[in-house]
C-alpha cells in the first residue's frame, strides 16, 4: 500500500511536509524518593510527536497542537517544545487555565499515577473552531488519540472531528491511537461509540489489543484488526505488549514481534514511541514489516530508559 508521502518534489527538490499531533501535554512529577520529585513534560500525543521529530527527516516539520495558559509553566512547556524543534505556533492560549499535572509513585514494584487535570487548558483546545482548522491546515498527516477525545466536551469533540475530516478532504492522512482510558469517560458505551466513530474517519489506527478486548469483546488481535478494517480503515496496527504486533490491510497481514532480551526499566511511553517509529517509517516509504520492526526496535530502547522521552541520540 503506497499511501506514504514522498519527500521529494519535481526534479528531486526537497519539500517540507508537516506532521501535526493533537492532544494534552501535562506536567509530570516523577521520582518521589525522600519526597524529592523531578519535573518533566509528557502526554501520549506529545510523546509520539517527540519520536516523530527524532526519526523524520529534515524535510518534515512536526507541530504540536494543544491548549496552554499564560502562566510560567505553560511558558516553560512552549520553550521546551521550541528547543526540541517541535512547533508551537498554533498552540491555543486559554486565559485563566493552566496545564494539567500528574504525579508518579511506586507501589509494589509498579508505577501508579495521580492526576490533576479538571481545569487543564488542553480541555478547551477545540473551543476555537477557527484556530483548530488553522492548526491542521496544510498538514500531511494529523495524529490524535482516544485521550485527546476523552478530555473534550461532546461539542468540542465534534469540532475536532470536523476539522480532521476537513484536513483529510484536503489530502492529509489521519492516524489515530484509540488509547482507552475508561476513567476519563462517562461510560463504556460512550467511550466505545466515540472511538468507533473517530476510527471510521482515519486512514491508520493503532489500537492495543489488551485494552480493546474488555470493551469490544475481541478474542484475538485478528478480531481487533478486522473490526477496524470493517469500518473502512486502510491500515490497522494492533499492538499487544511484548507479543507480536499485527499489521493488517485489506490485502495483507503481517505479524512482527520484538527482539527477545529487552530489559524493562520503565515502560512509560512504549506504545507512543512505537507509534512514532511506525508512522515515521511508513512516511519514509518503508513496508509494513520494516515499519513494525523499526517500531519494536525504538520501543525496546525506550523501555530501557527512565521516562517517556529518551534522548534522540539513543535511537540512531
CSV table of C-alpha atoms in Angstrom, one decimal:
chain,number,residue,atom,x,y,z
A,1,UNK,CA,0.0,0.0,0.0
A,2,UNK,CA,1.8,3.1,-1.2
A,3,UNK,CA,-0.1,5.7,0.8
A,4,UNK,CA,3.1,7.3,2.2
A,5,UNK,CA,4.1,10.7,1.2
A,6,UNK,CA,7.2,11.2,-0.9
A,7,UNK,CA,9.9,13.6,0.5
A,8,UNK,CA,10.9,14.9,-2.9
A,9,UNK,CA,9.2,17.2,-5.3
A,10,UNK,CA,9.7,17.7,-9.0
A,11,UNK,CA,13.3,17.2,-10.1
A,12,UNK,CA,14.3,15.8,-6.7
A,13,UNK,CA,14.0,19.1,-4.9
A,14,UNK,CA,13.4,18.7,-1.2
A,15,UNK,CA,10.0,19.9,0.0
A,16,UNK,CA,8.6,20.4,3.5
A,17,UNK,CA,5.9,18.2,4.8
A,18,UNK,CA,4.0,18.7,8.1
A,19,UNK,CA,3.0,16.3,10.8
A,20,UNK,CA,0.5,17.7,13.4
A,21,UNK,CA,-0.1,15.9,16.7
A,22,UNK,CA,-3.2,17.0,18.8
A,23,UNK,CA,-3.7,16.4,22.5
A,24,UNK,CA,-2.7,17.2,26.0
A,25,UNK,CA,0.8,18.0,27.3
A,26,UNK,CA,1.0,17.7,31.1
A,27,UNK,CA,3.4,18.5,33.8
A,28,UNK,CA,4.9,15.2,35.1
A,29,UNK,CA,6.3,14.9,38.7
A,30,UNK,CA,8.3,11.7,38.9
A,31,UNK,CA,10.7,10.2,41.3
A,32,UNK,CA,9.4,10.7,44.8
A,33,UNK,CA,12.3,9.2,46.8
A,34,UNK,CA,12.6,11.1,50.1
A,35,UNK,CA,9.8,13.4,48.7
A,36,UNK,CA,12.1,14.7,46.0
A,37,UNK,CA,10.4,14.9,42.6
A,38,UNK,CA,11.7,15.6,39.1
A,39,UNK,CA,9.6,17.9,36.9
A,40,UNK,CA,9.1,16.9,33.3
A,41,UNK,CA,6.5,17.1,30.5
A,42,UNK,CA,4.7,14.2,28.9
A,43,UNK,CA,1.4,13.1,27.3
A,44,UNK,CA,0.6,10.4,24.8
A,45,UNK,CA,0.4,12.6,21.7
A,46,UNK,CA,3.3,14.7,22.8
A,47,UNK,CA,5.4,11.5,23.2
A,48,UNK,CA,4.6,10.4,19.7
A,49,UNK,CA,5.4,13.8,18.3
A,50,UNK,CA,8.8,13.6,20.1
A,51,UNK,CA,9.7,10.4,18.3
A,52,UNK,CA,8.3,11.6,15.0
A,53,UNK,CA,10.6,14.6,15.3
A,54,UNK,CA,13.6,12.4,16.2
A,55,UNK,CA,13.0,10.0,13.3
A,56,UNK,CA,11.6,12.0,10.5
A,57,UNK,CA,13.9,13.7,8.0
A,58,UNK,CA,14.7,17.4,7.8
A,59,UNK,CA,12.1,17.8,5.1
A,60,UNK,CA,9.4,17.3,7.7
A,61,UNK,CA,8.1,19.8,10.3
A,62,UNK,CA,6.5,18.5,13.4
A,63,UNK,CA,3.9,20.6,15.2
A,64,UNK,CA,2.0,20.1,18.5
A,65,UNK,CA,-1.5,21.5,18.9
A,66,UNK,CA,-2.9,21.8,22.4
A,67,UNK,CA,-4.2,24.4,24.8
A,68,UNK,CA,-1.9,26.2,27.3
A,69,UNK,CA,-2.4,29.1,29.7
A,70,UNK,CA,-0.5,32.3,30.3
A,71,UNK,CA,1.3,31.1,33.4
A,72,UNK,CA,5.0,30.3,34.0
A,73,UNK,CA,4.6,26.5,33.4
A,74,UNK,CA,2.7,27.0,30.2
A,75,UNK,CA,5.6,29.2,29.0
A,76,UNK,CA,8.1,26.6,30.1
A,77,UNK,CA,6.3,23.9,28.1
A,78,UNK,CA,6.3,26.1,25.0
A,79,UNK,CA,10.0,26.8,25.5
A,80,UNK,CA,10.7,23.1,25.9
A,81,UNK,CA,8.9,22.2,22.7
A,82,UNK,CA,10.6,25.0,20.8
A,83,UNK,CA,14.0,24.0,22.0
A,84,UNK,CA,13.4,20.5,20.7
A,85,UNK,CA,12.2,21.7,17.2
A,86,UNK,CA,8.5,20.8,17.9
A,87,UNK,CA,6.4,23.6,16.5
A,88,UNK,CA,4.2,25.7,18.9
A,89,UNK,CA,2.9,28.5,16.7
A,90,UNK,CA,-0.6,27.1,16.6
A,91,UNK,CA,-1.0,26.3,20.3
A,92,UNK,CA,-4.1,27.9,21.7
A,93,UNK,CA,-3.7,30.2,24.7
A,94,UNK,CA,-6.5,29.9,27.2
A,95,UNK,CA,-6.6,32.7,29.8
A,96,UNK,CA,-7.2,31.6,33.3
A,97,UNK,CA,-6.2,28.0,32.6
A,98,UNK,CA,-3.0,26.0,33.3
A,99,UNK,CA,-1.5,22.7,32.2
A,100,UNK,CA,-2.7,19.5,33.8
A,101,UNK,CA,-0.4,17.8,36.3
A,102,UNK,CA,0.2,14.2,37.4
A,103,UNK,CA,2.5,12.6,39.9
A,104,UNK,CA,4.0,9.1,39.7
A,105,UNK,CA,4.6,6.9,42.7
A,106,UNK,CA,5.9,3.4,43.0
A,107,UNK,CA,3.9,0.8,44.8
A,108,UNK,CA,4.7,-2.9,45.0
A,109,UNK,CA,7.1,-2.6,42.0
A,110,UNK,CA,4.6,-0.9,39.8
A,111,UNK,CA,4.0,2.7,38.7
A,112,UNK,CA,0.8,4.5,39.8
A,113,UNK,CA,-0.5,7.8,38.6
A,114,UNK,CA,-2.5,10.6,40.3
A,115,UNK,CA,-3.9,13.3,38.1
A,116,UNK,CA,-5.0,16.9,38.5
A,117,UNK,CA,-6.5,17.9,35.1
A,118,UNK,CA,-10.0,19.2,35.8
A,119,UNK,CA,-9.1,22.8,34.8
A,120,UNK,CA,-6.4,21.9,32.2
A,121,UNK,CA,-6.2,24.4,29.3
A,122,UNK,CA,-6.0,21.4,26.9
A,123,UNK,CA,-9.6,20.5,27.7
A,124,UNK,CA,-10.5,23.7,25.7
A,125,UNK,CA,-8.2,23.1,22.8
A,126,UNK,CA,-11.1,22.7,20.3
A,127,UNK,CA,-13.2,25.5,21.6
A,128,UNK,CA,-12.0,27.9,18.9
A,129,UNK,CA,-13.1,26.4,15.6
A,130,UNK,CA,-11.0,28.8,13.5
A,131,UNK,CA,-7.8,28.1,15.4
A,132,UNK,CA,-8.4,24.4,15.2
A,133,UNK,CA,-8.8,24.5,11.4
A,134,UNK,CA,-5.8,26.7,11.0
A,135,UNK,CA,-3.7,24.3,13.1
A,136,UNK,CA,-4.4,21.3,10.7
A,137,UNK,CA,-4.5,23.3,7.5
A,138,UNK,CA,-1.8,22.1,5.1
A,139,UNK,CA,-0.9,19.1,7.2
A,140,UNK,CA,0.4,16.0,5.5
A,141,UNK,CA,-0.5,13.8,8.5
A,142,UNK,CA,-2.7,14.6,11.5
A,143,UNK,CA,-2.4,12.4,14.6
A,144,UNK,CA,-4.6,12.2,17.7
A,145,UNK,CA,-5.7,9.8,20.3
A,146,UNK,CA,-8.6,8.5,22.5
A,147,UNK,CA,-7.3,10.6,25.3
A,148,UNK,CA,-7.5,13.7,23.1
A,149,UNK,CA,-11.2,12.9,22.6
A,150,UNK,CA,-11.8,11.9,26.2
A,151,UNK,CA,-10.8,15.2,27.7
A,152,UNK,CA,-13.0,17.3,25.5
A,153,UNK,CA,-16.7,18.1,26.0
A,154,UNK,CA,-19.1,16.5,23.5
A,155,UNK,CA,-19.5,19.5,21.2
A,156,UNK,CA,-15.7,20.1,21.3
A,157,UNK,CA,-15.2,16.5,20.1
A,158,UNK,CA,-17.5,17.2,17.2
A,159,UNK,CA,-15.5,20.3,16.3
A,160,UNK,CA,-12.2,18.4,16.5
A,161,UNK,CA,-13.5,15.5,14.3
A,162,UNK,CA,-14.9,18.1,11.9
A,163,UNK,CA,-11.5,19.7,11.5
A,164,UNK,CA,-10.0,16.3,11.0
A,165,UNK,CA,-12.5,15.4,8.2
A,166,UNK,CA,-11.7,18.7,6.5
A,167,UNK,CA,-7.9,18.0,6.8
A,168,UNK,CA,-8.5,14.6,5.3
A,169,UNK,CA,-10.6,16.0,2.5
A,170,UNK,CA,-7.6,18.4,1.7
A,171,UNK,CA,-5.2,15.4,1.4
A,172,UNK,CA,-3.9,14.8,4.9
A,173,UNK,CA,-3.5,11.2,6.2
A,174,UNK,CA,-5.2,10.7,9.5
A,175,UNK,CA,-3.6,8.5,12.2
A,176,UNK,CA,-5.3,7.6,15.5
A,177,UNK,CA,-4.3,5.6,18.6
A,178,UNK,CA,-7.5,4.7,20.4
A,179,UNK,CA,-5.7,4.7,23.8
A,180,UNK,CA,-8.5,3.7,26.0
A,181,UNK,CA,-8.7,5.4,29.4
A,182,UNK,CA,-12.1,4.4,31.0
A,183,UNK,CA,-11.7,6.8,33.9
A,184,UNK,CA,-11.9,9.7,31.5
A,185,UNK,CA,-15.2,8.7,30.0
A,186,UNK,CA,-18.7,8.9,31.4
A,187,UNK,CA,-19.5,5.3,30.4
A,188,UNK,CA,-18.1,2.4,28.4
A,189,UNK,CA,-20.9,2.8,25.9
A,190,UNK,CA,-20.0,6.5,25.2
A,191,UNK,CA,-16.3,5.6,25.0
A,192,UNK,CA,-16.9,2.7,22.5
A,193,UNK,CA,-19.2,4.9,20.4
A,194,UNK,CA,-16.9,7.9,20.2
A,195,UNK,CA,-13.8,5.8,19.5
A,196,UNK,CA,-15.5,3.8,16.8
A,197,UNK,CA,-16.9,6.9,15.1
A,198,UNK,CA,-13.5,8.6,15.2
A,199,UNK,CA,-11.7,5.5,13.8
A,200,UNK,CA,-14.1,5.4,10.9
A,201,UNK,CA,-12.6,8.8,9.7
A,202,UNK,CA,-9.0,7.6,9.8
A,203,UNK,CA,-6.5,6.1,7.4
A,204,UNK,CA,-4.5,4.3,10.0
A,205,UNK,CA,-5.5,3.1,13.5
A,206,UNK,CA,-3.1,1.9,16.2
A,207,UNK,CA,-5.0,0.1,18.9
A,208,UNK,CA,-3.7,-2.1,21.8
A,209,UNK,CA,-5.4,-5.4,21.9
A,210,UNK,CA,-5.3,-5.9,25.7
A,211,UNK,CA,-7.1,-2.5,26.1
A,212,UNK,CA,-9.7,-3.1,23.4
A,213,UNK,CA,-10.7,-6.7,24.3
A,214,UNK,CA,-12.6,-5.9,27.6
A,215,UNK,CA,-14.6,-3.2,25.8
A,216,UNK,CA,-15.3,-4.7,22.4
A,217,UNK,CA,-15.0,-8.4,23.2
A,218,UNK,CA,-12.2,-9.1,20.8
A,219,UNK,CA,-10.9,-12.6,21.4
A,220,UNK,CA,-7.7,-12.1,19.4
A,221,UNK,CA,-5.5,-9.5,17.7
A,222,UNK,CA,-7.1,-10.6,14.4
A,223,UNK,CA,-10.6,-9.7,15.7
A,224,UNK,CA,-9.3,-6.3,16.8
A,225,UNK,CA,-7.8,-5.7,13.4
A,226,UNK,CA,-10.9,-6.9,11.5
A,227,UNK,CA,-13.3,-4.7,13.4
A,228,UNK,CA,-11.4,-1.6,12.3
A,229,UNK,CA,-10.9,-2.8,8.7
A,230,UNK,CA,-14.7,-3.2,8.5
A,231,UNK,CA,-15.0,0.5,9.4
A,232,UNK,CA,-13.0,1.3,6.3
A,233,UNK,CA,-9.7,1.9,7.9
A,234,UNK,CA,-6.9,1.3,5.4
A,235,UNK,CA,-4.2,0.1,7.8
A,236,UNK,CA,-4.6,-1.3,11.3
A,237,UNK,CA,-1.6,-1.8,13.6
A,238,UNK,CA,-2.6,-3.9,16.6
A,239,UNK,CA,-0.1,-3.7,19.5
A,240,UNK,CA,0.0,-6.5,22.1
A,241,UNK,CA,2.6,-5.6,24.6
A,242,UNK,CA,5.6,-7.9,24.4
A,243,UNK,CA,3.8,-10.2,22.0
A,244,UNK,CA,3.7,-9.9,18.2
A,245,UNK,CA,2.1,-6.8,16.7
A,246,UNK,CA,-0.4,-7.5,13.9
A,247,UNK,CA,-0.4,-5.1,10.9
A,248,UNK,CA,-3.4,-5.6,8.7
A,249,UNK,CA,-4.8,-4.1,5.5
A,250,UNK,CA,-7.5,-5.3,3.2
A,251,UNK,CA,-4.9,-7.4,1.3
A,252,UNK,CA,-2.1,-8.1,3.7
A,253,UNK,CA,-1.5,-9.5,7.2
A,254,UNK,CA,1.9,-9.2,8.9
A,255,UNK,CA,2.9,-10.3,12.4
A,256,UNK,CA,6.1,-8.8,13.8
A,257,UNK,CA,7.5,-9.4,17.3
A,258,UNK,CA,10.1,-7.5,19.4
A,259,UNK,CA,13.6,-8.9,19.6
A,260,UNK,CA,14.0,-11.0,22.8
A,261,UNK,CA,16.0,-10.0,25.8
A,262,UNK,CA,14.9,-6.3,26.2
A,263,UNK,CA,15.4,-5.1,29.7
A,264,UNK,CA,12.4,-3.1,31.1
A,265,UNK,CA,13.5,-0.2,33.2
A,266,UNK,CA,10.4,2.0,32.6
A,267,UNK,CA,7.6,1.1,30.2
A,268,UNK,CA,6.2,4.6,30.1
A,269,UNK,CA,5.7,5.8,26.6
A,270,UNK,CA,6.5,2.5,25.0
A,271,UNK,CA,3.3,2.4,22.9
A,272,UNK,CA,3.7,6.1,22.0
A,273,UNK,CA,7.2,5.6,20.8
A,274,UNK,CA,6.1,2.5,18.8
A,275,UNK,CA,3.5,4.7,17.1
A,276,UNK,CA,6.1,7.4,16.3
A,277,UNK,CA,8.6,5.0,14.9
A,278,UNK,CA,6.0,3.1,12.8
A,279,UNK,CA,4.4,6.2,11.3
A,280,UNK,CA,7.8,7.8,10.5
A,281,UNK,CA,9.0,4.6,8.8
A,282,UNK,CA,5.8,4.4,6.7
A,283,UNK,CA,6.1,8.1,5.7
A,284,UNK,CA,9.6,7.3,4.6
A,285,UNK,CA,8.3,4.6,2.3
A,286,UNK,CA,9.1,1.5,4.4
A,287,UNK,CA,7.0,-1.6,4.1
A,288,UNK,CA,4.6,-2.8,6.8
A,289,UNK,CA,7.1,-5.3,8.1
A,290,UNK,CA,10.0,-2.8,8.0
A,291,UNK,CA,8.0,-0.2,9.8
A,292,UNK,CA,6.9,-2.6,12.5
A,293,UNK,CA,10.5,-3.8,13.0
A,294,UNK,CA,11.6,-0.2,13.4
A,295,UNK,CA,8.8,0.4,15.9
A,296,UNK,CA,9.7,-2.5,18.1
A,297,UNK,CA,13.4,-1.5,18.0
A,298,UNK,CA,12.6,2.0,19.1
A,299,UNK,CA,10.1,0.9,21.8
A,300,UNK,CA,12.8,-1.5,23.0
A,301,UNK,CA,15.2,1.4,23.5
A,302,UNK,CA,12.6,3.5,25.3
A,303,UNK,CA,11.6,0.8,27.9
A,304,UNK,CA,15.3,0.5,28.7
A,305,UNK,CA,15.5,4.2,29.9
A,306,UNK,CA,13.7,6.2,32.5
A,307,UNK,CA,10.9,8.5,31.3
A,308,UNK,CA,8.7,8.7,28.2
A,309,UNK,CA,11.1,10.9,26.2
A,310,UNK,CA,14.5,9.5,25.6
A,311,UNK,CA,17.4,11.3,24.1
A,312,UNK,CA,17.1,11.0,20.3
A,313,UNK,CA,20.8,10.1,20.0
A,314,UNK,CA,19.9,6.8,21.6
A,315,UNK,CA,17.7,5.9,18.6
A,316,UNK,CA,20.3,6.1,15.9
